[in-house]
Short mmCIF file of C-alpha atoms and ligand atoms in Angstrom, two decimals:
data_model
loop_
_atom_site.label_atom_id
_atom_site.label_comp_id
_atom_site.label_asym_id
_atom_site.label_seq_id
_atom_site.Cartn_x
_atom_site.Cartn_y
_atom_site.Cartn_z
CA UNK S 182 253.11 230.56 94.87
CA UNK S 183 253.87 227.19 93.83
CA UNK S 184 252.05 225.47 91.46
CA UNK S 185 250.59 221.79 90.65
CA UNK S 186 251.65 220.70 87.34
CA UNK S 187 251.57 217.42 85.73
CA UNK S 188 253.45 218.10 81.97
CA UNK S 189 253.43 215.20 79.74
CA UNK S 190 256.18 215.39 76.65
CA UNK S 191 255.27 213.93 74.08
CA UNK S 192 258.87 214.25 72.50
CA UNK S 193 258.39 213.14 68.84
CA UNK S 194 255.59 210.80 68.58
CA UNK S 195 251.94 211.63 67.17
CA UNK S 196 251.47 213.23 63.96
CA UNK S 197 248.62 215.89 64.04
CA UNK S 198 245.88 213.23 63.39
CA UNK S 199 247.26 211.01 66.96
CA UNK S 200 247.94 214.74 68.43
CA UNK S 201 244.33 215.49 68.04
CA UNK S 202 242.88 211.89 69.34
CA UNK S 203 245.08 212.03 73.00
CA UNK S 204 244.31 215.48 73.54
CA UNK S 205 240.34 214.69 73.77
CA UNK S 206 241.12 212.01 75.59
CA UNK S 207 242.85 213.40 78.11
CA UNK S 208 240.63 216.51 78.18
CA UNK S 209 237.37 213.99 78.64
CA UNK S 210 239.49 211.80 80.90
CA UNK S 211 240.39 214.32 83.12
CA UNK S 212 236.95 215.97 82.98
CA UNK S 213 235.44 212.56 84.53
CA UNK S 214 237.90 212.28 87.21
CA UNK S 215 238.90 214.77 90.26
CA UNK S 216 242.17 216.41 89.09
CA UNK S 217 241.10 220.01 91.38
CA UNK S 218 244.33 221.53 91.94
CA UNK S 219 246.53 220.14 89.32
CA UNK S 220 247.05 221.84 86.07
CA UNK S 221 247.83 219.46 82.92
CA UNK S 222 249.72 220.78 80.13
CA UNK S 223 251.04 218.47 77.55
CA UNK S 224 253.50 219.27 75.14
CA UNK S 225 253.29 217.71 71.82
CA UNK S 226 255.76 218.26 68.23
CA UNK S 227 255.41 221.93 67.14
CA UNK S 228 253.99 221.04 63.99
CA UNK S 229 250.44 219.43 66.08
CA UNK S 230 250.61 222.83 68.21
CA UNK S 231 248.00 224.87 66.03
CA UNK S 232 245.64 221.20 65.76
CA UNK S 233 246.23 220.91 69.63
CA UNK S 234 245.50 223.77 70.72
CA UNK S 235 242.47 223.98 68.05
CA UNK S 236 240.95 220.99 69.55
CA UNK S 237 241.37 222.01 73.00
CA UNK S 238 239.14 225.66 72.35
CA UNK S 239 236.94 223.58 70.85
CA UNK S 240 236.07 221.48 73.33
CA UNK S 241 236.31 223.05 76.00
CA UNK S 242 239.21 221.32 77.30
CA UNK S 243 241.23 221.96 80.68
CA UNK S 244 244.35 221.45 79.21
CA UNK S 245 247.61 223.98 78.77
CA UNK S 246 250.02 223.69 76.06
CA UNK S 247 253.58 223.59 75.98
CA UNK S 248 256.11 223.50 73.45
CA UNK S 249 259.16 220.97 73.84
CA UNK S 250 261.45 223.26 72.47
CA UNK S 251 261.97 226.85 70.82
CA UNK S 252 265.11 229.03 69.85
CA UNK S 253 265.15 232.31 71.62
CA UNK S 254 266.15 234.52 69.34
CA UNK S 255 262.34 236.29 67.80
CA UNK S 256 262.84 235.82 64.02
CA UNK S 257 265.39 236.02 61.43
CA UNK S 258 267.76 233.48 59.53
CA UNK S 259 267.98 230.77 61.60
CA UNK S 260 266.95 227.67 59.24
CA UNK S 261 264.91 224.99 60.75
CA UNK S 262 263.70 226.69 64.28
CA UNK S 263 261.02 228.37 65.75
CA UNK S 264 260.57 231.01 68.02
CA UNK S 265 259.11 231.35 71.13
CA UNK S 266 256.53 234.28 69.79
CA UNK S 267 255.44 232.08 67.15
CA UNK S 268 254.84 228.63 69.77
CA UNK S 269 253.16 231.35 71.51
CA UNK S 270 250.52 232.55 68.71
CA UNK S 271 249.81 228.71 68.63
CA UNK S 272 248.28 228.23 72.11
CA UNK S 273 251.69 227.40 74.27
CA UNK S 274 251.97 228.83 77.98
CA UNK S 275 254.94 226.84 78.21
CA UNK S 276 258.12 225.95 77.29
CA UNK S 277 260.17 223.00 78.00
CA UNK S 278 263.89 224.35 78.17
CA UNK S 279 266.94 222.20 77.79
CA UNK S 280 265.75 218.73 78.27
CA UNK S 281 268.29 216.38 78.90
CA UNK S 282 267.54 215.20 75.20
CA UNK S 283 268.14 218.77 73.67
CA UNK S 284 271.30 219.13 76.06
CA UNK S 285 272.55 215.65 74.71
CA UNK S 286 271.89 215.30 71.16
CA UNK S 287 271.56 218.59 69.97
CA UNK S 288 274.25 220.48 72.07
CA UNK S 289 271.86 222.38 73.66
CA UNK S 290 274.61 224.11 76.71
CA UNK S 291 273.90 226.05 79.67
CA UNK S 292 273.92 229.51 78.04
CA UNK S 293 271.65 228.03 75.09
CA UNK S 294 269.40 227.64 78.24
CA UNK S 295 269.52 231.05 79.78
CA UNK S 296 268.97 232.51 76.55
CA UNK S 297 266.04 230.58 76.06
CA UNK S 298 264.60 230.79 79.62
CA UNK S 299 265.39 234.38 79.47
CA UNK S 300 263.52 234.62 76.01
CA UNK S 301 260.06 232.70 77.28
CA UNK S 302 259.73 234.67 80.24
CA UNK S 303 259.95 238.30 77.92
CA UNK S 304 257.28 236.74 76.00
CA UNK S 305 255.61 235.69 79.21
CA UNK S 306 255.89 232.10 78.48
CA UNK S 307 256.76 230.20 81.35
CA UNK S 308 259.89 228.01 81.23
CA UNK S 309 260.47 224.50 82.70
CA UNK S 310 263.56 224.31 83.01
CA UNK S 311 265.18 220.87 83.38
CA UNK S 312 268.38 219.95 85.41
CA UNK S 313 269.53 216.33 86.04
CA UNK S 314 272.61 214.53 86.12
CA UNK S 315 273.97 211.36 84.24
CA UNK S 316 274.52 208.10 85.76
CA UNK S 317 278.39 208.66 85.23
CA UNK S 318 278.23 212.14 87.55
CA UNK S 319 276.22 209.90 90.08
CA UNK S 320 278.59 207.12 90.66
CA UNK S 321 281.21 209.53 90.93
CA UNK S 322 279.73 211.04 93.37
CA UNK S 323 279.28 214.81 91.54
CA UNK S 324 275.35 214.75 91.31
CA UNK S 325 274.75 217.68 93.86
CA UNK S 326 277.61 220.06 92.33
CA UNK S 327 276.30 219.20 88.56
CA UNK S 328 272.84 220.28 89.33
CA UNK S 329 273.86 223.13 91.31
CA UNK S 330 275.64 224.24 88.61
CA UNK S 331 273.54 223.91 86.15
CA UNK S 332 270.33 225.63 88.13
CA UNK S 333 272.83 228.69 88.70
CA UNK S 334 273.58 228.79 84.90
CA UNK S 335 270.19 229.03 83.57
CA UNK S 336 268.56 231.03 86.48
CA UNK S 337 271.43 233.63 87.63
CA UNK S 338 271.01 235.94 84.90
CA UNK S 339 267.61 236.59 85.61
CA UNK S 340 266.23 239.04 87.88
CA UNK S 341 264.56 237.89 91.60
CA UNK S 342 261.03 238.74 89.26
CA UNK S 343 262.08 236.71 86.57
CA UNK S 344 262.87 233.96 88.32
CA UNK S 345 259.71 233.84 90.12
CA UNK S 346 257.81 232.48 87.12
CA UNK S 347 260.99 229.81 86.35
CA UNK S 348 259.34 226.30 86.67
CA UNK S 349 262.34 224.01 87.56
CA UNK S 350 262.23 219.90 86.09
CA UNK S 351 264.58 217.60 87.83
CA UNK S 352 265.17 214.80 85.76
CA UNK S 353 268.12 212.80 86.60
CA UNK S 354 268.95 211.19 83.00
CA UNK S 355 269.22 208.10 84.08
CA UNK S 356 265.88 207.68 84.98
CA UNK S 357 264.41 209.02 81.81
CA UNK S 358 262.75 206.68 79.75
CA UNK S 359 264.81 203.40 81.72
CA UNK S 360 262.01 202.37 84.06
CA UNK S 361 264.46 202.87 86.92
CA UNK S 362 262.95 205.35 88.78
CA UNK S 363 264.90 207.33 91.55
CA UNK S 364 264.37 206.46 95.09
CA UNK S 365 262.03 209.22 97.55
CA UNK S 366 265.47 209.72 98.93
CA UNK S 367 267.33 211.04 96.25
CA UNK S 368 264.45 213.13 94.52
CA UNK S 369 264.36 214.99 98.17
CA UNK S 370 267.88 215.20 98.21
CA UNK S 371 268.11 216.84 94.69
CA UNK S 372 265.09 218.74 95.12
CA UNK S 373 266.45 220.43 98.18
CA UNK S 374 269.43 220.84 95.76
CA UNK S 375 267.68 222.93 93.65
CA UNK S 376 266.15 225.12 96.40
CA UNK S 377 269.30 225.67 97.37
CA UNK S 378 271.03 226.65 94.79
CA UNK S 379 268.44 228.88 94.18
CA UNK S 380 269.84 232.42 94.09
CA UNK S 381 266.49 233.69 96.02
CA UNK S 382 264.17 232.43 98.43
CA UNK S 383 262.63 229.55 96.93
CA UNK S 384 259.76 229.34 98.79
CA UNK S 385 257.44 229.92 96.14
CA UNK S 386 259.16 227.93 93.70
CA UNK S 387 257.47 224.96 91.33
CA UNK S 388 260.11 222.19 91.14
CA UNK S 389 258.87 219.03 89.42
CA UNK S 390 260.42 215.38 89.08
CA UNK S 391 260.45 213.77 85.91
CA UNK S 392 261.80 210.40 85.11
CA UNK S 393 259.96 207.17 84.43
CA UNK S 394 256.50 208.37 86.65
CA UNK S 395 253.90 205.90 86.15
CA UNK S 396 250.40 205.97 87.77
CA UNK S 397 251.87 203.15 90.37
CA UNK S 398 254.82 205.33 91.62
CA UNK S 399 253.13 209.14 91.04
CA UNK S 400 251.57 208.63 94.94
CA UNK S 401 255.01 207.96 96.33
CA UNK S 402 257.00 210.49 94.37
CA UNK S 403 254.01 213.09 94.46
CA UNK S 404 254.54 212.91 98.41
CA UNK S 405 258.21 213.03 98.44
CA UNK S 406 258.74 216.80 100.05
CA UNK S 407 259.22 219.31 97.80
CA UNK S 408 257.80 218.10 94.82
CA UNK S 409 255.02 219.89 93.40
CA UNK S 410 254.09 217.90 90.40
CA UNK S 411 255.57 215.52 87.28
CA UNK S 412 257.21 216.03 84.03
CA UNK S 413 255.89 212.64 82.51
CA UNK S 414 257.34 211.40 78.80
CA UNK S 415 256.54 207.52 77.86
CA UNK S 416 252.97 207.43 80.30
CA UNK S 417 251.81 210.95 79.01
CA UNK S 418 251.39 209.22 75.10
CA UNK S 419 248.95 207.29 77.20
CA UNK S 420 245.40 209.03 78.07
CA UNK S 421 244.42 206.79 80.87
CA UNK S 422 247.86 206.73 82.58
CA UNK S 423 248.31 210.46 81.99
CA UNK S 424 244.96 211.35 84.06
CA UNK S 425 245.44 208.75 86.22
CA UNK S 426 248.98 210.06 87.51
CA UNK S 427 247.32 213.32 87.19
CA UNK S 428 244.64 212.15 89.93
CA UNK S 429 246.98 210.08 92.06
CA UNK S 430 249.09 213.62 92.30
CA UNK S 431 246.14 215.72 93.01
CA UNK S 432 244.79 213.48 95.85
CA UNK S 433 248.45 214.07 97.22
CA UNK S 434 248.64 218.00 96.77
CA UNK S 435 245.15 218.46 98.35
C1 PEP P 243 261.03 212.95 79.94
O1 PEP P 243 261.33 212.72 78.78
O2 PEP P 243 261.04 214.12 80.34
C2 PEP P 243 260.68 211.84 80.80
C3 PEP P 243 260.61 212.06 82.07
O3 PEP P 243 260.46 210.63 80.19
P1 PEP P 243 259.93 209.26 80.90
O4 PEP P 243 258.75 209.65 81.75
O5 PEP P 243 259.55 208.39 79.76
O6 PEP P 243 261.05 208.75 81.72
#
């Protein structure tokens, strides 16, 4: 079945102190509004994971965890990462996979992405995957093949189980973090993309849009078919705007 999720990235802003603050704001935020049927997750720095996740047992929170990023092999010499057993042992259900960000500036290619993908969902994490083209592959027209592509790289060495706990992000890069947010039209477009290039029935599958979703757009984008929640970066550092898209969405999906 598909699910409702509204994932905020933090990407690298908080330190464990700031980490701590948003996530019991958000937890007593979203425990004061009507968010029935949505699931939040955020995903702060892997260093705040253990305080995160600390805080939200604590409390009593009705938040997930993510992590924004892990390497997929399990241990060994590998200077500087961490693995997706040890984001697990901290609290994380999820794991962001090959955000436009990791794809860009850290090289981060398709088979980086099945590898990791295929990593998570041994360890029974469950990987958002993101797709999304560049402006450049959009004016030149090669939006639907890029994301096709990419969806088939990261998702067709799986098997048909496997893939039924793949969460899929579409994130067209130029909408990330620009304020420019894309139009009902094209999310449907590319979110029909996805489905198809899906290499089962995708039915069942959770695609979200993320890309510059802000509590005043989340009711237009939350209704745009196919989409079944947000990956949120800038408004998710905000408690407030978080929950509130996180409402907003839920009123939609009910
Ligand atoms: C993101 O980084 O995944 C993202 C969607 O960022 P923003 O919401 O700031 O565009």
């Amino acid at each position: 079945m598909a699910v409702n999720l509204i994932v905020g990235n933090w990407k690298m802003n908080n330190d464990f102190v700031a980490a701590i603050h948003l996530t019991q704001q958000i937890g007593i935020l979203a425990r004061q509004a009507d968010v029935s049927g949505v699931s939040l997750v955020v995903a702060p720095p892997t260093c705040d994971l253990r305080s995160v996740s600390s805080v939200i047992e604590a409390d009593r929170l009705a938040i997930k965890i993510g992590a924004q990023h892990a390497y997929w092999e399990d241990g060994g010499a590998f200077t500087g990462e961490t693995s997706i057993p040890m984001v697990k042992r901290l609290g994380c259900t999820f794991l962001i996979v090959g955000h436009s960000e990791r794809r860009e500036l850290f090289a981060m290619d398709d088979e980086a992405v099945a590898k990791t993908a295929m990593s998570a969902l041994r360890h029974d994490v469950t990987p958002i995957v993101c797709v999304g083209e560049s402006e450049e592959v959009r004016e030149n027209g090669g939006h639907v093949e890029f994301v096709t592509a990419q969806v088939q790289a990261a998702v067709g060495g799986l098997t048909p189980a496997q893939r039924r706990d793949v969460v899929v992000a579409y994130e067209p890069i130029w909408a990330i973090g620009t304020g420019k947010v894309a139009s009902v039209e094209q999310v449907a477009e590319m979110v029909a993309v996805i489905r198809s290039a899906w290499p089962d029935d995708a039915g069942d599958l959770t695609v979200l849009y993320g890309g510059s979703v802000k509590p005043e757009n989340a009711a237009e984008l939350a209704g745009t078919p196919g989409v079944d929640g947000f990956l949120v970066g800038g408004a998710s550092l905000n408690a407030e705007q978080f929950v509130q898209i996180a409402v907003t969405a839920a009123k939609c999906y009910r």
